[in-house]
Structures are given as C-alpha cells and as structure tokens.
mmCIF file of C-alpha atoms in Angstrom:
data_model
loop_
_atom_site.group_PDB
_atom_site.id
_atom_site.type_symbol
_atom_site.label_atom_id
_atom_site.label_comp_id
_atom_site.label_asym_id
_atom_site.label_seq_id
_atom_site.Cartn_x
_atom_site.Cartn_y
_atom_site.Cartn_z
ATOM 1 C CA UNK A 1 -41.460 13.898 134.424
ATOM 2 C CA UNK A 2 -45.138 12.447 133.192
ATOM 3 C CA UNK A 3 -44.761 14.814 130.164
ATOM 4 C CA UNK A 4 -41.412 13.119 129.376
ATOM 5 C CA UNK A 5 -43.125 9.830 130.074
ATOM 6 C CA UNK A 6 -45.797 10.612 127.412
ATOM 7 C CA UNK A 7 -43.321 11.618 125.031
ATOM 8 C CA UNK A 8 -41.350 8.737 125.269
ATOM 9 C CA UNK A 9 -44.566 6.675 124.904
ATOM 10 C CA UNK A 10 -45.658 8.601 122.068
ATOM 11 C CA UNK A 11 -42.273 8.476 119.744
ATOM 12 C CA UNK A 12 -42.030 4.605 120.603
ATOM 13 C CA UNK A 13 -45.703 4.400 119.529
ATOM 14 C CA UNK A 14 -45.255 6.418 116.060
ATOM 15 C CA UNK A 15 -42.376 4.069 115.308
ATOM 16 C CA UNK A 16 -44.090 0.992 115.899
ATOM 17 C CA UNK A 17 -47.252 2.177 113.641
ATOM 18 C CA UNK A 18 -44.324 3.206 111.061
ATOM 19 C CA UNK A 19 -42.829 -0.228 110.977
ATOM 20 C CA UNK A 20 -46.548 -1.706 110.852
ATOM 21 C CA UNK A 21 -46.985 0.398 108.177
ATOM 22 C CA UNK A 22 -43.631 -0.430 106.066
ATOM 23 C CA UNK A 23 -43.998 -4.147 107.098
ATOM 24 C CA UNK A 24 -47.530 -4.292 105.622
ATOM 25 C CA UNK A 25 -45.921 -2.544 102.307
ATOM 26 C CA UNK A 26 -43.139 -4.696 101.755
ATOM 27 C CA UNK A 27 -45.672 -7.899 102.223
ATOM 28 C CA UNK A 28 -48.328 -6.763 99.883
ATOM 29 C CA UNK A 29 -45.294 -6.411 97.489
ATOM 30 C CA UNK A 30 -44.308 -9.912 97.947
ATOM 31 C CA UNK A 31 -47.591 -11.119 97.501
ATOM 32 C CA UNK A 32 -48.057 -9.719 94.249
ATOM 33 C CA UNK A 33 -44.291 -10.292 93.114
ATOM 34 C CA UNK A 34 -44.824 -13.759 93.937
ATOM 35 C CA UNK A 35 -48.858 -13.825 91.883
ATOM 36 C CA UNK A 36 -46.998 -12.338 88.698
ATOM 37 C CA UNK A 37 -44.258 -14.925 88.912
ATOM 38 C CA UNK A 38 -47.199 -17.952 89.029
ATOM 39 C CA UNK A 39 -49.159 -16.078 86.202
ATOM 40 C CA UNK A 40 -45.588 -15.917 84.028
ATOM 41 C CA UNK A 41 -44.514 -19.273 85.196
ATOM 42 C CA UNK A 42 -48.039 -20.961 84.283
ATOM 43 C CA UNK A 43 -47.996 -19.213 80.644
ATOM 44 C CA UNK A 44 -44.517 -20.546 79.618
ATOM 45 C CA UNK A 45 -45.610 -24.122 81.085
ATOM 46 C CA UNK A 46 -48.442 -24.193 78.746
ATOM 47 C CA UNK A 47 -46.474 -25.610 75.667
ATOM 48 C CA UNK A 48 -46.876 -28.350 73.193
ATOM 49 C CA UNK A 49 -45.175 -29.131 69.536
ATOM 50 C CA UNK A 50 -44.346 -28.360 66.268
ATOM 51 C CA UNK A 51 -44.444 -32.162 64.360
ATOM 52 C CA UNK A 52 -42.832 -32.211 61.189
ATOM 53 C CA UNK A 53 -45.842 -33.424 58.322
ATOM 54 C CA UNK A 54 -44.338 -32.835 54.962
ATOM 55 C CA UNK A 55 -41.212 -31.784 54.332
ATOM 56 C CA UNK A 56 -39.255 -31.836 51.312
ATOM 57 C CA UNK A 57 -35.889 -30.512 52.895
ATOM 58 C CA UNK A 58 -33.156 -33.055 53.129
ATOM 59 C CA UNK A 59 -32.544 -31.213 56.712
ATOM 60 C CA UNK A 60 -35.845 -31.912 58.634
ATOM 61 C CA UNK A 61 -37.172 -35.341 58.248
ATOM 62 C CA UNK A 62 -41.152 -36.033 58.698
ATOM 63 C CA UNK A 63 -42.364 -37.415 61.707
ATOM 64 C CA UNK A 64 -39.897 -35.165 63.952
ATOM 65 C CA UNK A 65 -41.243 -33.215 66.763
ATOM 66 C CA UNK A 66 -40.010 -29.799 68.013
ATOM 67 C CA UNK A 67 -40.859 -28.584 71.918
ATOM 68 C CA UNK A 68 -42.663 -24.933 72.033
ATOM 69 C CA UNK A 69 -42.653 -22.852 74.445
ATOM 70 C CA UNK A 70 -43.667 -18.978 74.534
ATOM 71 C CA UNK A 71 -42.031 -17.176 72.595
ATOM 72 C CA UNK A 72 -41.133 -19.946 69.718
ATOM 73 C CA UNK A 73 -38.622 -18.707 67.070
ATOM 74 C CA UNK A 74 -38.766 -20.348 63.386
ATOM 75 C CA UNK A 75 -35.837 -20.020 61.292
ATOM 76 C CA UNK A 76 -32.546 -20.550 59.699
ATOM 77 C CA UNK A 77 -30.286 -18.819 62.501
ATOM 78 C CA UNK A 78 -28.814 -21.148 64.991
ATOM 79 C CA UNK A 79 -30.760 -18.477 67.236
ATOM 80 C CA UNK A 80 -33.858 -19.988 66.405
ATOM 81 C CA UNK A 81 -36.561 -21.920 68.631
ATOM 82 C CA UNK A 82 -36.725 -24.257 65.803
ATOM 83 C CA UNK A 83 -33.613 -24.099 63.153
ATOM 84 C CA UNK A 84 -34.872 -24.973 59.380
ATOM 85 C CA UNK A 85 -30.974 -25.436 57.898
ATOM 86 C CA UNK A 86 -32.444 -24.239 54.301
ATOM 87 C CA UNK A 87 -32.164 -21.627 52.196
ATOM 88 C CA UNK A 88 -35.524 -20.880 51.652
ATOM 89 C CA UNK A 89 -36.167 -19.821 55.199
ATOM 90 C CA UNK A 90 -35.723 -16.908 56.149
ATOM 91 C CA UNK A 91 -32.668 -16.178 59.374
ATOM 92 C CA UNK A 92 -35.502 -14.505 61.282
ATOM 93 C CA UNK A 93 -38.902 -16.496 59.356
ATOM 94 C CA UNK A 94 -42.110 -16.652 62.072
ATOM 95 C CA UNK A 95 -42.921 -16.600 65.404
ATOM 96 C CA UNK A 96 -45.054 -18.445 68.060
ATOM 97 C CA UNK A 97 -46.200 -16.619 70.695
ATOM 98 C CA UNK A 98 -48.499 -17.489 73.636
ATOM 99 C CA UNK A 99 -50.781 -13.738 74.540
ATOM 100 C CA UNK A 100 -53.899 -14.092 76.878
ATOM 101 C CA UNK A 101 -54.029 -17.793 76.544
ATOM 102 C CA UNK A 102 -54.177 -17.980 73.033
ATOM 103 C CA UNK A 103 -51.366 -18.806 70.638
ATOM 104 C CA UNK A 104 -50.272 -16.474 68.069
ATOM 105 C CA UNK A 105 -48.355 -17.048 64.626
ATOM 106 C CA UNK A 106 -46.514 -13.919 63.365
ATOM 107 C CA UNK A 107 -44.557 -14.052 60.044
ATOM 108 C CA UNK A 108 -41.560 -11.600 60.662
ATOM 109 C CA UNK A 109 -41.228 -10.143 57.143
ATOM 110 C CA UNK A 110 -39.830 -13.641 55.538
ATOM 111 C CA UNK A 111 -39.199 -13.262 52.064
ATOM 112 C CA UNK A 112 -40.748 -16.804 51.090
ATOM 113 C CA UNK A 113 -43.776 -15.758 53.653
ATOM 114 C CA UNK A 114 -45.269 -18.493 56.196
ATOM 115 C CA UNK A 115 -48.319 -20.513 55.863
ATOM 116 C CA UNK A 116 -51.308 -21.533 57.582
ATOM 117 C CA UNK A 117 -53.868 -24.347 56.987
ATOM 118 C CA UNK A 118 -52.563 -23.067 53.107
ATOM 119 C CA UNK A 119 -53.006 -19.090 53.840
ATOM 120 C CA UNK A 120 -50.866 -16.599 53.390
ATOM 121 C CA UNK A 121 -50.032 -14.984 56.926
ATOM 122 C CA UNK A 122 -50.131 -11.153 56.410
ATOM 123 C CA UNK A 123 -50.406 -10.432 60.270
ATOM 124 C CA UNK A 124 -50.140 -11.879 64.083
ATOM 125 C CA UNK A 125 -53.044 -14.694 63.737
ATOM 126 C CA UNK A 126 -54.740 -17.347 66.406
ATOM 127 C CA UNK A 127 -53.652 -20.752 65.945
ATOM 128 C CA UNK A 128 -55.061 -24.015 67.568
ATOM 129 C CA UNK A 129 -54.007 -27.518 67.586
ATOM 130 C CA UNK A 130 -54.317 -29.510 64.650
ATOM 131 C CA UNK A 131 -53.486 -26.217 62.114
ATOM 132 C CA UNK A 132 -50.823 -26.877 59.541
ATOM 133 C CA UNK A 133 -47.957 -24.266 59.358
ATOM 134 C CA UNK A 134 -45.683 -23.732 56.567
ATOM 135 C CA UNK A 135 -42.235 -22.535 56.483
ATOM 136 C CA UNK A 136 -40.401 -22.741 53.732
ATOM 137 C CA UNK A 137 -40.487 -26.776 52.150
ATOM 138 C CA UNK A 138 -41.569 -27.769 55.767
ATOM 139 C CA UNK A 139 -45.275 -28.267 57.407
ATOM 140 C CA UNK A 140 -45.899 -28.508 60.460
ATOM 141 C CA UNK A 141 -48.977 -29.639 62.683
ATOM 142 C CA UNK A 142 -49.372 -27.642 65.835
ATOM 143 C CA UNK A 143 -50.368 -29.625 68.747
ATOM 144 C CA UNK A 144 -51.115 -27.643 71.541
ATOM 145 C CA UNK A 145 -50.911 -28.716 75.331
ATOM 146 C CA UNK A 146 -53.379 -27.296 78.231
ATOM 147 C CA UNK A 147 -51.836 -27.579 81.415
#
C-alpha cells in the first residue's frame, strides 16, 4: 500500500513540475510576443512629413503636407503612400522606409529617377529632416518626427 502511496505521489508530482514547466514556456513566449509588438509598434509611431516645396504639377500644390509612416510609397498608383497624379512619375517611383532608426529613401527603378538634396539616387540612402526629395516636377522637404 506505501509503494502505491509513493507512486501516486510521484506521478502527481511529475505532472505538476510538467505544467510548471509548460506554464513557464508559454509566459516567456508572451513576454517576448508582447516586447516585439512594442519594438514594431514604436518604429511605425516614429513618423513625420513629406511638405510639398516646389512643384510645378497642376496636381500637388506647394505648401501641402503628406503623413509618413514606415514603409512610405511615392507614386502615381492610387496604391501609393503618397499619389503624384502625373505622368512623369513613375506607378511604383520611391520608397521611404524606417530600418534601425534611421530613414531610408529607395528609388524603385523609376524611369525619371528620384532626387535628393539635387542627387541622383542610385541606391537605398539615409535621409534626415530638412533634405529635399524629388519626384518627378515635385520637391519635397522631409521633416522627420522623434517620438
């Protein structure tokens, strides 16, 4: 009868250490779920604009403002982040993208090419706030927001 005692003891102790165990699991799981959701969540709150400088498109008047947010999408598709109505621009023309805290401008293979502070952009570049992009007949300042 003891040895049936200890048995009993023994099984209810294994699967008590075996829930411990899967409990612990599923919380460190949450946990760091939950830390790569505030890490995301953080990056796409860190945003700012795309104001309008120059423009000599009937379409986009200067002074406007357009909201960023990573990724930003610059083009003539309705699609687009930010839709230039002209035919200069490509469907498909640049992209702002926010890697590591930093802000990156790709051109993505426009035929007209995109500009910045008057440079040709051949590949993914840094931009900060005050830089001067251009697409097509439009420049734009970047103002950048820390949050």
């Amino acid at each position: 009868m003891s040895l049936d005692i200890a048995l009993l003891a023994l099984r209810i102790a294994i699967a008590l250490a075996l829930y411990i165990f899967l409990g612990a699991v599923l919380y460190f799981l949450w946990r760091d779920v939950r830390a790569a959701l505030q890490t995301v969540e953080a990056e796409r709150r860190e945003g700012g604009r795309l104001v309008v400088v120059e423009s000599a498109s009937e379409s986009v008047a200067a002074g406007r403002e357009f909201v960023i947010l990573s990724p930003t999408t610059i083009g003539r598709a309705l699609t687009n982040t930010v839709t230039l109505p002209d035919s200069v621009v490509s469907a498909e023309h640049a992209r702002l993208a926010l890697k590591d805290r930093q802000w990156w401008l790709e051109d993505l293979g426009s035929m007209n090419g995109t500009l910045l502070n008057g440079a040709p952009v051949a590949e993914p570049v840094v931009v900060a706030t005050g830089d001067v992009i251009g697409i097509g007949l439009v420049k734009f300042r970047l103002e950048i927001e820390r949050k």
